[in-house]
Structure formats: C-alpha cells, structure tokens
mmCIF file of C-alpha atoms in Angstrom:
data_model
loop_
_atom_site.group_PDB
_atom_site.id
_atom_site.type_symbol
_atom_site.label_atom_id
_atom_site.label_comp_id
_atom_site.label_asym_id
_atom_site.label_seq_id
_atom_site.Cartn_x
_atom_site.Cartn_y
_atom_site.Cartn_z
ATOM 1 C CA MET B 1 -10.389 -8.972 4.415
ATOM 2 C CA ARG B 2 -10.710 -5.240 3.611
ATOM 3 C CA SER B 3 -13.858 -3.293 4.386
ATOM 4 C CA TYR B 4 -15.939 -1.689 1.661
ATOM 5 C CA ASP B 5 -14.753 1.786 2.693
ATOM 6 C CA THR B 6 -11.120 0.762 2.526
ATOM 7 C CA MET B 7 -11.683 -0.874 -0.892
ATOM 8 C CA THR B 8 -13.501 2.230 -2.149
ATOM 9 C CA ALA B 9 -10.732 4.520 -0.850
ATOM 10 C CA GLY B 10 -8.160 2.337 -2.617
ATOM 11 C CA THR B 11 -10.097 2.337 -5.836
ATOM 12 C CA ASN B 12 -10.583 6.103 -5.672
ATOM 13 C CA LEU B 13 -6.851 6.550 -4.987
ATOM 14 C CA GLN B 14 -5.964 4.413 -7.990
ATOM 15 C CA ALA B 15 -8.408 6.308 -10.204
ATOM 16 C CA THR B 16 -6.982 9.644 -9.080
ATOM 17 C CA ALA B 17 -3.437 8.428 -9.708
ATOM 18 C CA THR B 18 -4.323 7.123 -13.158
ATOM 19 C CA GLN B 19 -5.984 10.400 -14.109
ATOM 20 C CA GLU B 20 -3.123 12.554 -12.734
ATOM 21 C CA ILE B 21 -0.418 10.474 -14.340
ATOM 22 C CA SER B 22 -2.098 10.955 -17.711
ATOM 23 C CA LEU B 23 -1.209 14.647 -17.381
ATOM 24 C CA LEU B 24 2.448 13.674 -17.491
ATOM 25 C CA GLY B 25 2.290 11.886 -20.781
ATOM 26 C CA ARG B 26 2.891 8.186 -20.991
ATOM 27 C CA PHE B 27 1.093 6.203 -18.266
ATOM 28 C CA THR B 28 3.164 3.653 -16.363
ATOM 29 C CA GLN B 29 2.143 1.615 -13.362
ATOM 30 C CA GLN B 30 5.358 2.757 -11.581
ATOM 31 C CA ARG B 31 4.369 6.417 -11.987
ATOM 32 C CA ALA B 32 0.924 5.660 -10.687
ATOM 33 C CA THR B 33 2.380 3.792 -7.724
ATOM 34 C CA VAL B 34 4.588 6.735 -6.829
ATOM 35 C CA LEU B 35 1.681 9.150 -7.054
ATOM 36 C CA GLU B 36 -0.505 6.872 -4.848
ATOM 37 C CA ALA B 37 2.242 6.838 -2.257
ATOM 38 C CA LEU B 38 2.612 10.605 -2.462
ATOM 39 C CA ILE B 39 -1.158 11.084 -1.965
ATOM 40 C CA GLU B 40 -1.066 8.752 1.042
ATOM 41 C CA ALA B 41 1.954 10.540 2.478
ATOM 42 C CA GLU B 42 0.291 13.930 2.019
ATOM 43 C CA GLU B 43 -2.645 12.708 4.088
ATOM 44 C CA SER B 44 -0.479 11.375 6.918
ATOM 45 C CA GLU B 45 2.831 13.352 6.822
ATOM 46 C CA GLY B 46 2.414 16.373 4.564
ATOM 47 C CA PHE B 47 5.701 17.082 2.706
ATOM 48 C CA VAL B 48 7.914 14.058 2.036
ATOM 49 C CA SER B 49 11.301 13.515 0.482
ATOM 50 C CA ALA B 50 11.863 11.265 -2.534
ATOM 51 C CA GLN B 51 14.094 9.105 -0.342
ATOM 52 C CA SER B 52 11.471 8.592 2.314
ATOM 53 C CA LEU B 53 8.767 7.957 -0.308
ATOM 54 C CA HIS B 54 11.027 5.346 -1.898
ATOM 55 C CA THR B 55 11.606 3.754 1.537
ATOM 56 C CA ARG B 56 7.856 3.612 2.057
ATOM 57 C CA LEU B 57 7.374 1.917 -1.372
ATOM 58 C CA MET B 58 10.145 -0.554 -0.681
ATOM 59 C CA ALA B 59 8.593 -1.461 2.711
ATOM 60 C CA ALA B 60 5.320 -2.103 0.904
ATOM 61 C CA GLY B 61 7.049 -4.463 -1.501
ATOM 62 C CA SER B 62 6.978 -2.181 -4.558
ATOM 63 C CA PRO B 63 9.762 -2.621 -7.102
ATOM 64 C CA VAL B 64 9.809 1.084 -8.065
ATOM 65 C CA GLY B 65 13.359 2.405 -8.270
ATOM 66 C CA LEU B 66 14.604 5.594 -6.628
ATOM 67 C CA SER B 67 15.322 7.240 -9.981
ATOM 68 C CA THR B 68 11.692 6.643 -11.051
ATOM 69 C CA VAL B 69 10.485 8.206 -7.769
ATOM 70 C CA TYR B 70 12.659 11.290 -8.406
ATOM 71 C CA ARG B 71 11.630 11.611 -12.060
ATOM 72 C CA THR B 72 7.897 11.211 -11.253
ATOM 73 C CA LEU B 73 7.977 13.692 -8.429
ATOM 74 C CA SER B 74 9.845 16.213 -10.591
ATOM 75 C CA ALA B 75 7.339 15.742 -13.420
ATOM 76 C CA LEU B 76 4.410 16.141 -11.026
ATOM 77 C CA ALA B 77 5.910 19.361 -9.708
ATOM 78 C CA GLU B 78 6.519 20.656 -13.251
ATOM 79 C CA ALA B 79 2.884 19.817 -14.157
ATOM 80 C CA GLY B 80 1.625 21.743 -11.080
ATOM 81 C CA ARG B 81 0.398 18.597 -9.247
ATOM 82 C CA ALA B 82 3.002 18.635 -6.502
ATOM 83 C CA ASP B 83 4.254 21.430 -4.314
ATOM 84 C CA VAL B 84 7.967 21.493 -3.599
ATOM 85 C CA VAL B 85 9.862 23.086 -0.690
ATOM 86 C CA ARG B 86 13.392 22.600 0.619
ATOM 87 C CA ASP B 87 14.222 21.438 4.079
ATOM 88 C CA MET B 88 16.981 23.062 6.204
ATOM 89 C CA HIS B 89 19.571 20.860 4.495
ATOM 90 C CA GLY B 90 18.435 21.785 0.973
ATOM 91 C CA GLU B 91 16.660 18.517 0.215
ATOM 92 C CA ARG B 92 13.500 18.872 -1.882
ATOM 93 C CA LEU B 93 10.286 17.798 -0.189
ATOM 94 C CA PHE B 94 7.155 17.101 -2.170
ATOM 95 C CA ARG B 95 3.442 17.264 -1.321
ATOM 96 C CA TYR B 96 0.545 16.267 -3.625
ATOM 97 C CA ARG B 97 -1.459 19.202 -4.909
ATOM 98 C CA PRO B 98 -5.000 18.041 -5.702
ATOM 99 C CA GLY B 99 -5.834 21.146 -7.772
ATOM 100 C CA SER B 100 -4.031 23.457 -10.050
ATOM 101 C CA ASP B 101 -4.025 26.298 -7.554
ATOM 102 C CA HIS B 102 -0.624 27.426 -6.440
ATOM 103 C CA ARG B 103 -0.034 27.268 -2.681
ATOM 104 C CA HIS B 104 2.397 28.638 -0.110
ATOM 105 C CA TYR B 105 3.211 27.040 3.199
ATOM 106 C CA LEU B 106 4.676 27.876 6.597
ATOM 107 C CA ILE B 107 6.747 24.885 7.643
ATOM 108 C CA CYS B 108 8.078 24.014 11.124
ATOM 109 C CA THR B 109 11.830 23.438 10.988
ATOM 110 C CA GLU B 110 11.606 21.215 14.053
ATOM 111 C CA CYS B 111 8.846 18.691 13.262
ATOM 112 C CA GLY B 112 8.021 19.433 9.612
ATOM 113 C CA VAL B 113 4.334 20.278 10.115
ATOM 114 C CA SER B 114 3.073 22.583 7.422
ATOM 115 C CA VAL B 115 0.317 25.125 7.357
ATOM 116 C CA THR B 116 -1.249 26.292 4.079
ATOM 117 C CA LEU B 117 -1.218 30.117 3.925
ATOM 118 C CA ALA B 118 -3.623 32.551 2.275
ATOM 119 C CA SER B 119 -1.184 33.656 -0.406
ATOM 120 C CA VAL B 120 -3.010 36.553 -2.036
ATOM 121 C CA MET B 121 -0.302 39.015 -0.832
ATOM 122 C CA VAL B 122 2.508 36.865 -2.352
ATOM 123 C CA GLU B 123 0.645 36.384 -5.607
ATOM 124 C CA ASN B 124 -0.047 40.124 -5.818
ATOM 125 C CA TRP B 125 3.589 40.926 -5.091
ATOM 126 C CA ALA B 126 4.794 38.519 -7.800
ATOM 127 C CA ALA B 127 2.325 39.908 -10.315
ATOM 128 C CA GLY B 128 3.503 43.450 -9.507
ATOM 129 C CA VAL B 129 7.146 42.476 -9.952
ATOM 130 C CA ALA B 130 6.287 40.999 -13.318
ATOM 131 C CA ARG B 131 4.399 44.151 -14.405
ATOM 132 C CA THR B 132 7.055 46.619 -13.320
ATOM 133 C CA SER B 133 10.007 44.593 -14.615
ATOM 134 C CA GLY B 134 8.519 43.826 -18.045
ATOM 135 C CA PHE B 135 9.260 40.153 -17.548
ATOM 136 C CA THR B 136 6.693 37.571 -18.741
ATOM 137 C CA ALA B 137 5.927 34.012 -17.597
ATOM 138 C CA VAL B 138 7.256 34.901 -14.123
ATOM 139 C CA ARG B 139 7.259 32.005 -11.705
ATOM 140 C CA HIS B 140 8.093 32.159 -8.036
ATOM 141 C CA THR B 141 8.932 30.032 -5.036
ATOM 142 C CA VAL B 142 8.399 31.428 -1.551
ATOM 143 C CA GLU B 143 9.384 29.301 1.375
ATOM 144 C CA LEU B 144 8.478 30.395 4.933
ATOM 145 C CA THR B 145 9.831 28.426 7.831
ATOM 146 C CA GLY B 146 9.674 28.778 11.573
ATOM 147 C CA ILE B 147 9.010 26.891 14.756
ATOM 148 C CA CYS B 148 5.413 25.801 15.370
ATOM 149 C CA PRO B 149 3.671 26.392 18.698
ATOM 150 C CA ASP B 150 4.060 22.716 19.672
ATOM 151 C CA CYS B 151 7.863 22.764 19.131
ATOM 152 C CA GLY B 152 8.484 26.281 20.456
ATOM 153 C CA PRO B 153 8.913 27.479 23.989
ATOM 154 C CA SER B 154 6.069 26.844 26.405
ATOM 155 C CA ALA B 155 3.689 29.532 27.517
ATOM 156 C CA GLU B 156 5.935 30.294 30.470
ATOM 157 C CA GLY B 157 8.815 31.106 28.094
ATOM 158 C CA SER B 158 10.977 28.090 28.948
ATOM 159 C CA PRO B 159 12.194 25.674 26.288
ATOM 160 C CA ARG B 160 10.053 22.669 25.578
ATOM 161 C CA ASP B 161 11.122 19.411 27.186
#
C-alpha cells in the first residue's frame, strides 16, 4: 500500500504531465507516460537518452513504443519543455524543463552529472550576434562538457582509482 505522500506525488506528476502534454496538441496517454518518466528521470539521473527512457518504461510494464518516446521527446524540446544536449557519441540526451526559461549546462563526460549554469553571458552574446548580423529569430545551442571534480584527478594530482 502506498503512503499518502507517494500517492500525492504520483497525482501531482500525472497532473503536471497532463498539463504539459496539452502544450503539444493532442493529448495521448502514451505522451503523458513518456513525460512522467522524463520528469522522474530528471529527478534521479538528470539527462537521459530516448533509448534509456524507453528501457525504463518497458521495465515498468508500459507498452509505449520507442518511436513514440522519440517523437514525444522531440516535441517537448521543440515546445521548450525539455533541454537537449549531445553526449560524446552524438546521441541526444533529454532533461525535463519545468519552466520556459532557457538553460545551459556543464556536463561531466565521465559520469554524466550536469550543473545548471548562470547563462546571462551566453544569452547576451547570442543577442549581440543577432543584433550585429541582422538575423531574426536566432536560436542557439551551447554545450559545455568537462570532467567533474568527483571523476577528475584527486587533490594530489594522481588519477582517480
């Protein structure tokens, strides 16, 4: 039997997913299921691939197909409700974005941990490029990667075990 807090969290997650999916047009339970899984993954893992999200759904007994996962994640990204970065192999990774604010991340290439950055400088730079070039509706993607302190060399300078 689930506790009240667990049931409330589940209900809130479903309500959030239903509201967010309505931004994409036609509501389907499969889209809502994908978004719920993305929100849960964001809380526990951060960025996640469509493949790993699909694997998570399959393990939970969900009949959502991989193509539905890809289409839903792409639609969420296009609607500004998911951030997208690429891993070192070029695979797109997704993370739920609870608000409409655009974010930038520094991502560890070893373990995948991500840190949200204060992105005022990037936004100012992009706006300046738009102004000086005469382009309109300029969009940008900035991906910063590195090795986090936990994965990097120890304080003594020797590689981590």
